[in-house]
GROMACS .gro file of C-alpha atoms in nm:
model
   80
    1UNK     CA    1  -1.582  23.280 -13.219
    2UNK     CA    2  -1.778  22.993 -13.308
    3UNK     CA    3  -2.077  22.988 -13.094
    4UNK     CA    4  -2.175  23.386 -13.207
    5UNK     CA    5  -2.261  23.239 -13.549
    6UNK     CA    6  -2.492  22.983 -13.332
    7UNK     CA    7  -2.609  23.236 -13.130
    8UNK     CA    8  -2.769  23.400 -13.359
    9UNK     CA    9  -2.952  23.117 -13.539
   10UNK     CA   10  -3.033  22.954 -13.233
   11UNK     CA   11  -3.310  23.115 -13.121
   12UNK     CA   12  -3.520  23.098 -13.548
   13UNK     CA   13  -3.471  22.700 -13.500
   14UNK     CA   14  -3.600  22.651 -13.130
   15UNK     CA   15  -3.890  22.895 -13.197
   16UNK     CA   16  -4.005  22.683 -13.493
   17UNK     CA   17  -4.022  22.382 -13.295
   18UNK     CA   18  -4.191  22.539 -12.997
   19UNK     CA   19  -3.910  22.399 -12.735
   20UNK     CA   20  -3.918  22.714 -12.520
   21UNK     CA   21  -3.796  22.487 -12.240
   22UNK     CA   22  -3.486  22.329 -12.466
   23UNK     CA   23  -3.445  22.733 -12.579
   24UNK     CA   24  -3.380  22.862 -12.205
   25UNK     CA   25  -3.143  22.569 -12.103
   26UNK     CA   26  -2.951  22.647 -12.445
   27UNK     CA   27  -2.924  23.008 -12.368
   28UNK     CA   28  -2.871  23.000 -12.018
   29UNK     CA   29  -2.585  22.752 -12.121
   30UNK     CA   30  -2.411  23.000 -12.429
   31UNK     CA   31  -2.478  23.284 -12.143
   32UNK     CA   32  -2.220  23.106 -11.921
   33UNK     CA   33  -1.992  23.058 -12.176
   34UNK     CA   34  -2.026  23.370 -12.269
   35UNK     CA   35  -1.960  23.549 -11.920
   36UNK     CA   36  -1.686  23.304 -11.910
   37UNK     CA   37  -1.535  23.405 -12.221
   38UNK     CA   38  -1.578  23.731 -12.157
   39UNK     CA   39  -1.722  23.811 -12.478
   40UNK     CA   40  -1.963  24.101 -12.449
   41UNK     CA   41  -2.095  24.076 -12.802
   42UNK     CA   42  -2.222  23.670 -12.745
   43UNK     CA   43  -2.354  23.774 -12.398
   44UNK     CA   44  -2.565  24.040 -12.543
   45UNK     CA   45  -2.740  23.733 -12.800
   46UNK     CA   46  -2.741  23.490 -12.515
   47UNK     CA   47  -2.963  23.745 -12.310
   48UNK     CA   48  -3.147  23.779 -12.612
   49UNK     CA   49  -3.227  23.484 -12.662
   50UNK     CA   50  -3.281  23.389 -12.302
   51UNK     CA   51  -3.526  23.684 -12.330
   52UNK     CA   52  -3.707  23.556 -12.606
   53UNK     CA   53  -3.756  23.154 -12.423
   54UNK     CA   54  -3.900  23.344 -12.110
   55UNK     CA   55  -4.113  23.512 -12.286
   56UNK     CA   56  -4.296  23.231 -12.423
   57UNK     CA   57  -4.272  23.064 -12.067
   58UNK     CA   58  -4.460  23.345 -11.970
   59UNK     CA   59  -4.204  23.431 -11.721
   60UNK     CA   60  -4.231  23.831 -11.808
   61UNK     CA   61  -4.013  23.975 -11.532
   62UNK     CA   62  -3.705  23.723 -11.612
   63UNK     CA   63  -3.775  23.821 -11.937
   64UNK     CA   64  -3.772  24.204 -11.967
   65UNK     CA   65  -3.447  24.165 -11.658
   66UNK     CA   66  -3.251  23.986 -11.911
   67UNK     CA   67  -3.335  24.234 -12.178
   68UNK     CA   68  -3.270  24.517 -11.987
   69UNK     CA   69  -2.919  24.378 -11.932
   70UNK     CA   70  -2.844  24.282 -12.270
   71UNK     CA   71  -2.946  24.687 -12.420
   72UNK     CA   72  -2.719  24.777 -12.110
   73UNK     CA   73  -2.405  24.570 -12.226
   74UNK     CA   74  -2.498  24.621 -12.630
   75UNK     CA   75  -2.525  25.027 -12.545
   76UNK     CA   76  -2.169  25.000 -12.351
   77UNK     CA   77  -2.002  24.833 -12.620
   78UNK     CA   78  -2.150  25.070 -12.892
   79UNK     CA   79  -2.131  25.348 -12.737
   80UNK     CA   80  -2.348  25.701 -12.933
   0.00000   0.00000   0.00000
């Protein structure tokens, strides 16, 4: 329950500070955790997030695959 509160912060302090690099090892490592915990909700941040650190690798296609996942879990568990 604790890392969802850091999971969504995480991603406001790396961005500041420009450590894309530090942001993808982060959110590659709450991803795990998350897939591990089996906690949909953290997963869908840690994609996010991962997302966001590709993106300003310049690593586009990582970064729209991880996306895509992450509106595929957040639309399963909030379902219309």
């Amino acid at each position: 329950a604790w890392l969802l509160p850091l999971a969504e912060h995480l991603a406001d302090i790396l961005e500041i500070t420009s450590e894309f690099a530090s942001m993808r090892e982060r959110y590659s490592a709450l991803l795990a955790a998350a897939v591990r915990l089996g906690n949909a909700r953290l997963e869908v941040h840690a994609r996010l997030g991962l997302s966001l650190a590709q993106t300003s690798l310049g690593r586009y296609s990582d970064a729209q695959a991880e996306g895509q996942v992450a509106q595929q879990i957040h639309i399963a568990i909030h379902p219309t």
